[in-house]
mmCIF file of C-alpha atoms and ligand atoms in Angstrom:
data_model
loop_
_atom_site.group_PDB
_atom_site.id
_atom_site.type_symbol
_atom_site.label_atom_id
_atom_site.label_comp_id
_atom_site.label_asym_id
_atom_site.label_seq_id
_atom_site.Cartn_x
_atom_site.Cartn_y
_atom_site.Cartn_z
ATOM 1 C CA MET A 54 26.727 24.407 -24.289
ATOM 2 C CA ASN A 55 24.675 22.092 -23.131
ATOM 3 C CA ARG A 56 24.382 21.003 -19.795
ATOM 4 C CA MET A 57 23.204 17.939 -20.441
ATOM 5 C CA LEU A 58 25.764 16.274 -22.817
ATOM 6 C CA THR A 59 27.622 16.393 -19.799
ATOM 7 C CA GLU A 60 28.857 12.768 -19.033
ATOM 8 C CA PHE A 61 30.797 11.142 -15.881
ATOM 9 C CA ASP A 62 31.733 7.532 -15.824
ATOM 10 C CA CYS A 63 30.793 5.766 -12.931
ATOM 11 C CA PRO A 64 33.203 4.149 -11.437
ATOM 12 C CA SER A 65 32.001 0.968 -10.798
ATOM 13 C CA CYS A 66 30.324 -0.214 -14.498
ATOM 14 C CA LYS A 67 31.347 1.342 -18.528
ATOM 15 C CA HIS A 68 27.506 2.824 -17.528
ATOM 16 C CA SER A 69 27.745 7.056 -16.649
ATOM 17 C CA LEU A 70 26.216 8.692 -13.948
ATOM 18 C CA VAL A 71 22.822 10.613 -13.818
ATOM 19 C CA ARG A 72 22.246 13.502 -11.629
ATOM 20 C CA ARG A 73 18.913 12.540 -9.591
ATOM 21 C CA LYS A 74 17.289 14.418 -6.590
ATOM 22 C CA ASN A 75 15.523 13.013 -4.464
ATOM 23 C CA ARG A 76 13.411 14.794 -0.799
ATOM 24 C CA TYR A 77 17.463 15.340 0.417
ATOM 25 C CA GLY A 78 19.221 17.392 -2.736
ATOM 26 C CA TYR A 79 20.917 15.877 -5.724
ATOM 27 C CA PHE A 80 22.369 12.679 -5.445
ATOM 28 C CA TRP A 81 24.357 10.857 -8.938
ATOM 29 C CA GLY A 82 23.038 7.860 -9.231
ATOM 30 C CA CYS A 83 24.087 5.068 -12.512
ATOM 31 C CA ARG A 84 23.034 4.946 -15.789
ATOM 32 C CA ASN A 85 22.795 1.076 -15.367
ATOM 33 C CA TYR A 86 20.206 1.149 -12.454
ATOM 34 C CA PRO A 87 19.199 -1.035 -10.696
ATOM 35 C CA ASP A 88 21.690 -3.448 -12.249
ATOM 36 C CA CYS A 89 24.788 -0.712 -10.670
ATOM 37 C CA GLN A 90 23.584 0.432 -7.659
ATOM 38 C CA MET A 91 26.836 3.243 -7.412
ATOM 39 C CA ILE A 92 25.355 6.535 -5.995
ATOM 40 C CA LEU A 93 27.628 9.913 -5.567
ATOM 41 C CA PRO A 94 26.854 12.533 -3.509
ATOM 42 C CA ASP A 95 26.792 15.775 -5.660
ATOM 43 C CA GLU A 96 29.452 18.746 -5.548
ATOM 44 C CA GLN A 97 28.343 21.445 -7.223
ATOM 45 C CA GLY A 98 27.120 19.835 -9.857
ATOM 46 C CA LYS A 99 29.394 17.296 -10.357
ATOM 47 C CA PRO A 100 29.425 13.220 -8.488
ATOM 48 C CA GLY A 101 31.866 14.127 -5.563
ATOM 49 C CA LYS A 102 34.030 11.829 -3.484
ATOM 50 C CA ARG A 103 32.366 7.920 -2.581
ATOM 51 C CA ARG A 104 31.320 7.836 1.266
ATOM 52 C CA GLN A 105 32.937 6.422 3.643
ATOM 53 C CA LYS A 106 31.781 2.871 4.586
ATOM 54 C CA ALA A 107 29.110 3.776 6.764
ATOM 55 C CA GLN A 108 29.643 1.415 9.937
ATOM 56 C CA SER A 109 27.084 -1.485 9.944
ATOM 57 C CA THR A 110 25.061 -2.328 13.137
ATOM 58 C CA GLY A 111 24.299 -5.808 11.616
ATOM 59 C CA GLU A 112 20.771 -5.519 12.197
ATOM 60 C CA ALA A 113 18.034 -5.603 9.406
ATOM 61 C CA CYS A 114 16.347 -2.273 8.352
ATOM 62 C CA PRO A 115 12.835 -2.584 9.750
ATOM 63 C CA GLU A 116 11.613 0.042 7.223
ATOM 64 C CA CYS A 117 12.483 -1.953 4.479
ATOM 65 C CA GLY A 118 13.343 -5.614 5.630
ATOM 66 C CA GLN A 119 16.199 -5.563 2.805
ATOM 67 C CA GLY A 120 18.336 -3.089 4.091
ATOM 68 C CA GLU A 121 20.569 -2.855 6.821
ATOM 69 C CA ARG A 122 20.991 -0.300 9.539
ATOM 70 C CA VAL A 123 24.089 1.787 9.645
ATOM 71 C CA GLU A 124 25.340 4.503 11.347
ATOM 72 C CA ARG A 125 25.599 7.762 9.892
ATOM 73 C CA THR A 126 27.282 11.581 10.262
ATOM 74 C CA ILE A 127 25.298 14.423 9.235
ATOM 75 C CA ARG A 128 27.554 16.420 7.011
ATOM 76 C CA LYS A 129 26.038 19.263 5.988
ATOM 77 C CA GLY A 130 23.362 21.747 7.971
ATOM 78 C CA GLN A 131 22.679 23.039 11.313
ATOM 79 C CA ARG A 132 23.071 18.832 12.352
ATOM 80 C CA ARG A 133 26.023 18.848 10.840
ATOM 81 C CA GLY A 134 28.945 16.074 13.244
ATOM 82 C CA GLN A 135 24.919 14.516 14.336
ATOM 83 C CA THR A 136 24.876 10.444 14.225
ATOM 84 C CA PHE A 137 22.383 9.022 13.428
ATOM 85 C CA ILE A 138 21.089 5.471 11.806
ATOM 86 C CA GLY A 139 20.155 5.066 8.070
ATOM 87 C CA CYS A 140 19.235 2.224 5.919
ATOM 88 C CA SER A 141 22.627 1.035 3.602
ATOM 89 C CA ARG A 142 19.972 0.813 1.032
ATOM 90 C CA PHE A 143 19.971 5.027 1.232
ATOM 91 C CA PRO A 144 18.671 6.628 -1.367
ATOM 92 C CA ALA A 145 16.541 4.070 -2.287
ATOM 93 C CA CYS A 146 15.041 3.881 1.390
ATOM 94 C CA THR A 147 14.999 6.383 3.380
ATOM 95 C CA TYR A 148 14.469 5.420 6.897
ATOM 96 C CA THR A 149 16.572 7.242 9.234
ATOM 97 C CA GLU A 150 16.148 7.412 13.166
ATOM 98 C CA PHE A 151 18.767 10.157 15.611
ATOM 99 C CA VAL A 152 20.053 8.559 18.539
HETATM 100 ZN ZN1 ZN B 3 27.677 2.125 -12.997
HETATM 101 ZN ZN1 ZN B 4 15.691 0.196 4.392
#
């Protein structure tokens, strides 16, 4: 059994997804990145469902200048349910601001 052979299809293109890790934990990105920027959350080692579209604020991200500030809600951990502002380019940009 080779875990590296586990393949999941990207829902956006015909490439496969690869599991990656950043300082917030695991997520799934497309092998075709950066041409395809599909990102899926990790759910017990498998790609999870696509997150609901984040609430747009219509303001540019002050950190990268390319993304947009979007309102998100924390789903896990001690701060679950708390709202924060993040960048639409997450996880490429990790800008966050608690409100
Ligand atoms: Zn893709
Ligand atoms: Zn940003």
